Amino acid sequence: MSRKLLGILAVIVVIAIVLFATGFWKADVKEGALPQIDVSAEGGALPEVDVDSKEVVVGTTKTEIEVPKVETEKQTVDVPAVGVKDNGEE
């Protein structure tokens, strides 16, 4: 159905092109122009605003909290050692 409709539309377009090309139909196009318009604008202004806001206070206070205490001590332990011997030498 859509192929038939597309085919009919294509034939109509081809016929219109042939009629314009042979001069049987002609279009008389006159030159046009846009109307002249005078546009002017004035700059705006920001609105005046009176704002009463709160004051943010930043500081420190002394407070006692529990902090864990970490102690370290030195001990001598055996750790594995890796080496290479070459011809019986270390």
Short mmCIF file of N, CA and C in Angstrom, two decimals:
data_model
loop_
_atom_site.label_atom_id
_atom_site.label_comp_id
_atom_site.label_asym_id
_atom_site.label_seq_id
_atom_site.Cartn_x
_atom_site.Cartn_y
_atom_site.Cartn_z
N MET A 1 0.83 -1.19 0.00
CA MET A 1 0.00 0.00 0.00
C MET A 1 0.87 1.26 0.00
N SER A 2 1.89 1.31 0.87
CA SER A 2 2.74 2.50 0.94
C SER A 2 3.61 2.63 -0.32
N ARG A 3 3.96 1.50 -0.94
CA ARG A 3 4.73 1.58 -2.20
C ARG A 3 3.90 2.18 -3.32
N LYS A 4 2.62 1.84 -3.37
CA LYS A 4 1.74 2.40 -4.38
C LYS A 4 1.61 3.91 -4.19
N LEU A 5 1.42 4.32 -2.95
CA LEU A 5 1.26 5.74 -2.64
C LEU A 5 2.54 6.50 -2.97
N LEU A 6 3.70 5.92 -2.63
CA LEU A 6 4.99 6.54 -2.94
C LEU A 6 5.20 6.63 -4.45
N GLY A 7 4.80 5.61 -5.19
CA GLY A 7 4.93 5.62 -6.65
C GLY A 7 4.05 6.69 -7.29
N ILE A 8 2.80 6.82 -6.80
CA ILE A 8 1.89 7.84 -7.33
C ILE A 8 2.44 9.23 -7.05
N LEU A 9 2.98 9.45 -5.85
CA LEU A 9 3.56 10.74 -5.50
C LEU A 9 4.77 11.05 -6.38
N ALA A 10 5.60 10.07 -6.65
CA ALA A 10 6.77 10.28 -7.52
C ALA A 10 6.34 10.65 -8.94
N VAL A 11 5.30 10.01 -9.46
CA VAL A 11 4.80 10.32 -10.80
C VAL A 11 4.26 11.75 -10.85
N ILE A 12 3.55 12.18 -9.82
CA ILE A 12 3.01 13.55 -9.77
C ILE A 12 4.15 14.57 -9.78
N VAL A 13 5.21 14.30 -9.00
CA VAL A 13 6.35 15.22 -8.96
C VAL A 13 7.03 15.29 -10.32
N VAL A 14 7.20 14.15 -10.97
CA VAL A 14 7.85 14.14 -12.29
C VAL A 14 7.01 14.91 -13.30
N ILE A 15 5.69 14.74 -13.26
CA ILE A 15 4.81 15.47 -14.19
C ILE A 15 4.91 16.97 -13.94
N ALA A 16 4.95 17.42 -12.66
CA ALA A 16 5.06 18.84 -12.35
C ALA A 16 6.39 19.40 -12.86
N ILE A 17 7.47 18.65 -12.73
CA ILE A 17 8.78 19.10 -13.23
C ILE A 17 8.74 19.24 -14.75
N VAL A 18 8.14 18.28 -15.44
CA VAL A 18 8.06 18.35 -16.90
C VAL A 18 7.21 19.56 -17.33
N LEU A 19 6.11 19.81 -16.64
CA LEU A 19 5.26 20.94 -17.01
C LEU A 19 5.98 22.28 -16.81
N PHE A 20 6.79 22.42 -15.73
CA PHE A 20 7.56 23.65 -15.54
C PHE A 20 8.69 23.75 -16.56
N ALA A 21 9.35 22.64 -16.87
CA ALA A 21 10.48 22.65 -17.80
C ALA A 21 10.05 23.00 -19.22
N THR A 22 8.87 22.57 -19.64
CA THR A 22 8.40 22.84 -21.00
C THR A 22 7.74 24.20 -21.13
N GLY A 23 7.49 24.87 -20.04
CA GLY A 23 6.88 26.19 -20.10
C GLY A 23 5.37 26.15 -20.07
N PHE A 24 4.77 24.96 -19.96
CA PHE A 24 3.33 24.84 -19.89
C PHE A 24 2.83 25.52 -18.61
N TRP A 25 3.57 25.33 -17.54
CA TRP A 25 3.32 26.05 -16.31
C TRP A 25 4.47 26.99 -16.10
N LYS A 26 4.20 28.18 -15.57
CA LYS A 26 5.28 29.07 -15.22
C LYS A 26 4.91 29.83 -13.97
N ALA A 27 5.92 30.17 -13.21
CA ALA A 27 5.71 30.87 -11.96
C ALA A 27 6.33 32.26 -12.10
N ASP A 28 5.53 33.28 -11.85
CA ASP A 28 6.01 34.65 -11.91
C ASP A 28 6.33 35.09 -10.48
N VAL A 29 7.61 35.12 -10.17
CA VAL A 29 8.06 35.45 -8.82
C VAL A 29 8.54 36.89 -8.80
N LYS A 30 7.95 37.68 -7.91
CA LYS A 30 8.35 39.08 -7.79
C LYS A 30 9.31 39.23 -6.62
N GLU A 31 10.16 40.23 -6.72
CA GLU A 31 11.14 40.46 -5.66
C GLU A 31 10.42 41.00 -4.43
N GLY A 32 10.80 40.49 -3.26
CA GLY A 32 10.18 40.94 -2.02
C GLY A 32 11.22 41.53 -1.09
N ALA A 33 10.75 42.14 -0.01
CA ALA A 33 11.66 42.73 0.98
C ALA A 33 10.99 42.68 2.35
N LEU A 34 11.80 42.60 3.36
CA LEU A 34 11.28 42.63 4.71
C LEU A 34 10.94 44.06 5.11
N PRO A 35 9.96 44.23 5.97
CA PRO A 35 9.62 45.58 6.39
C PRO A 35 10.74 46.19 7.24
N GLN A 36 10.87 47.51 7.16
CA GLN A 36 11.87 48.22 7.97
C GLN A 36 11.29 48.47 9.35
N ILE A 37 11.99 48.01 10.37
CA ILE A 37 11.52 48.16 11.74
C ILE A 37 12.60 48.87 12.54
N ASP A 38 12.20 49.89 13.32
CA ASP A 38 13.14 50.61 14.17
C ASP A 38 13.04 50.02 15.58
N VAL A 39 14.12 49.43 16.04
CA VAL A 39 14.14 48.80 17.36
C VAL A 39 15.13 49.55 18.24
N SER A 40 14.66 49.94 19.42
CA SER A 40 15.56 50.58 20.37
C SER A 40 15.27 50.01 21.76
N ALA A 41 16.29 49.99 22.59
CA ALA A 41 16.13 49.46 23.94
C ALA A 41 16.99 50.27 24.90
N GLU A 42 16.54 50.37 26.14
CA GLU A 42 17.30 51.06 27.17
C GLU A 42 17.82 50.04 28.17
N GLY A 43 18.97 50.34 28.75
CA GLY A 43 19.55 49.45 29.73
C GLY A 43 18.71 49.39 31.00
N GLY A 44 18.71 48.25 31.63
CA GLY A 44 17.92 48.09 32.84
C GLY A 44 18.75 48.36 34.08
N ALA A 45 18.16 48.18 35.23
CA ALA A 45 18.84 48.39 36.50
C ALA A 45 18.48 47.24 37.43
N LEU A 46 19.41 46.89 38.29
CA LEU A 46 19.15 45.85 39.27
C LEU A 46 18.21 46.38 40.35
N PRO A 47 17.38 45.53 40.90
CA PRO A 47 16.47 46.00 41.96
C PRO A 47 17.25 46.29 43.24
N GLU A 48 16.77 47.25 44.01
CA GLU A 48 17.40 47.55 45.29
C GLU A 48 16.89 46.57 46.33
N VAL A 49 17.82 46.00 47.12
CA VAL A 49 17.47 44.98 48.10
C VAL A 49 18.10 45.34 49.43
N ASP A 50 17.30 45.30 50.50
CA ASP A 50 17.81 45.53 51.85
C ASP A 50 17.71 44.21 52.59
N VAL A 51 18.86 43.59 52.91
CA VAL A 51 18.88 42.27 53.52
C VAL A 51 19.42 42.36 54.94
N ASP A 52 18.68 41.79 55.88
CA ASP A 52 19.15 41.66 57.26
C ASP A 52 19.43 40.18 57.48
N SER A 53 20.71 39.83 57.64
CA SER A 53 21.06 38.42 57.80
C SER A 53 21.70 38.18 59.16
N LYS A 54 21.83 36.93 59.53
CA LYS A 54 22.45 36.54 60.79
C LYS A 54 23.96 36.57 60.64
N GLU A 55 24.67 36.66 61.77
CA GLU A 55 26.12 36.67 61.78
C GLU A 55 26.61 35.27 62.16
N VAL A 56 27.53 34.73 61.40
CA VAL A 56 28.10 33.43 61.69
C VAL A 56 29.35 33.63 62.54
N VAL A 57 29.39 32.98 63.70
CA VAL A 57 30.51 33.10 64.62
C VAL A 57 31.30 31.80 64.59
N VAL A 58 32.61 31.90 64.36
CA VAL A 58 33.47 30.73 64.28
C VAL A 58 34.55 30.88 65.34
N GLY A 59 34.83 29.80 66.08
CA GLY A 59 35.86 29.85 67.10
C GLY A 59 36.13 28.46 67.65
N THR A 60 36.81 28.39 68.79
CA THR A 60 37.10 27.10 69.43
C THR A 60 36.69 27.18 70.90
N THR A 61 36.43 26.01 71.48
CA THR A 61 36.16 25.90 72.91
C THR A 61 36.98 24.74 73.45
N LYS A 62 37.35 24.79 74.70
CA LYS A 62 38.12 23.73 75.32
C LYS A 62 37.17 22.66 75.84
N THR A 63 37.43 21.41 75.46
CA THR A 63 36.62 20.27 75.88
C THR A 63 37.56 19.10 76.16
N GLU A 64 37.27 18.31 77.20
CA GLU A 64 38.08 17.14 77.51
C GLU A 64 37.45 15.91 76.88
N ILE A 65 38.28 15.15 76.13
CA ILE A 65 37.84 13.90 75.53
C ILE A 65 38.89 12.84 75.81
N GLU A 66 38.53 11.56 75.71
CA GLU A 66 39.47 10.47 75.91
C GLU A 66 40.20 10.19 74.60
N VAL A 67 41.53 10.16 74.68
CA VAL A 67 42.36 9.89 73.51
C VAL A 67 43.21 8.67 73.85
N PRO A 68 43.24 7.62 73.03
CA PRO A 68 44.06 6.45 73.34
C PRO A 68 45.54 6.79 73.25
N LYS A 69 46.34 6.19 74.16
CA LYS A 69 47.77 6.43 74.19
C LYS A 69 48.45 5.17 73.64
N VAL A 70 49.32 5.35 72.68
CA VAL A 70 50.03 4.24 72.05
C VAL A 70 51.49 4.33 72.44
N GLU A 71 52.02 3.21 72.96
CA GLU A 71 53.44 3.17 73.32
C GLU A 71 54.15 2.15 72.45
N THR A 72 55.39 2.44 72.11
CA THR A 72 56.21 1.51 71.33
C THR A 72 57.48 1.20 72.10
N GLU A 73 58.03 0.01 71.85
CA GLU A 73 59.30 -0.37 72.47
C GLU A 73 60.11 -1.15 71.45
N LYS A 74 61.44 -1.16 71.60
CA LYS A 74 62.32 -1.87 70.69
C LYS A 74 62.61 -3.26 71.24
N GLN A 75 62.54 -4.26 70.37
CA GLN A 75 62.89 -5.63 70.72
C GLN A 75 63.79 -6.19 69.65
N THR A 76 64.62 -7.15 70.01
CA THR A 76 65.48 -7.82 69.04
C THR A 76 64.81 -9.14 68.66
N VAL A 77 64.59 -9.32 67.37
CA VAL A 77 63.95 -10.54 66.86
C VAL A 77 64.78 -11.07 65.70
N ASP A 78 64.65 -12.35 65.39
CA ASP A 78 65.32 -12.96 64.23
C ASP A 78 64.42 -12.81 63.01
N VAL A 79 64.99 -12.26 61.93
CA VAL A 79 64.26 -12.11 60.67
C VAL A 79 65.00 -12.91 59.61
N PRO A 80 64.32 -13.43 58.64
CA PRO A 80 64.99 -14.21 57.59
C PRO A 80 65.91 -13.31 56.76
N ALA A 81 67.05 -13.88 56.34
CA ALA A 81 68.00 -13.16 55.50
C ALA A 81 68.17 -13.94 54.20
N VAL A 82 68.26 -13.23 53.09
CA VAL A 82 68.42 -13.85 51.79
C VAL A 82 69.74 -13.38 51.20
N GLY A 83 70.52 -14.32 50.67
CA GLY A 83 71.79 -13.98 50.07
C GLY A 83 72.13 -14.93 48.94
N VAL A 84 73.23 -14.66 48.26
CA VAL A 84 73.67 -15.49 47.15
C VAL A 84 75.10 -15.91 47.42
N LYS A 85 75.39 -17.23 47.30
CA LYS A 85 76.74 -17.73 47.47
C LYS A 85 77.32 -17.98 46.09
N ASP A 86 78.55 -17.52 45.89
CA ASP A 86 79.24 -17.74 44.62
C ASP A 86 80.53 -18.49 44.88
N ASN A 87 80.63 -19.73 44.42
CA ASN A 87 81.81 -20.58 44.60
C ASN A 87 82.15 -20.74 46.07
N GLY A 88 81.18 -20.95 46.89
CA GLY A 88 81.43 -21.20 48.29
C GLY A 88 81.66 -19.96 49.11
N GLU A 89 81.61 -18.77 48.57
CA GLU A 89 81.81 -17.53 49.31
C GLU A 89 80.45 -16.88 49.60
N GLU A 90 80.43 -16.14 50.67
CA GLU A 90 79.18 -15.45 51.02
C GLU A 90 79.07 -14.10 50.35
#
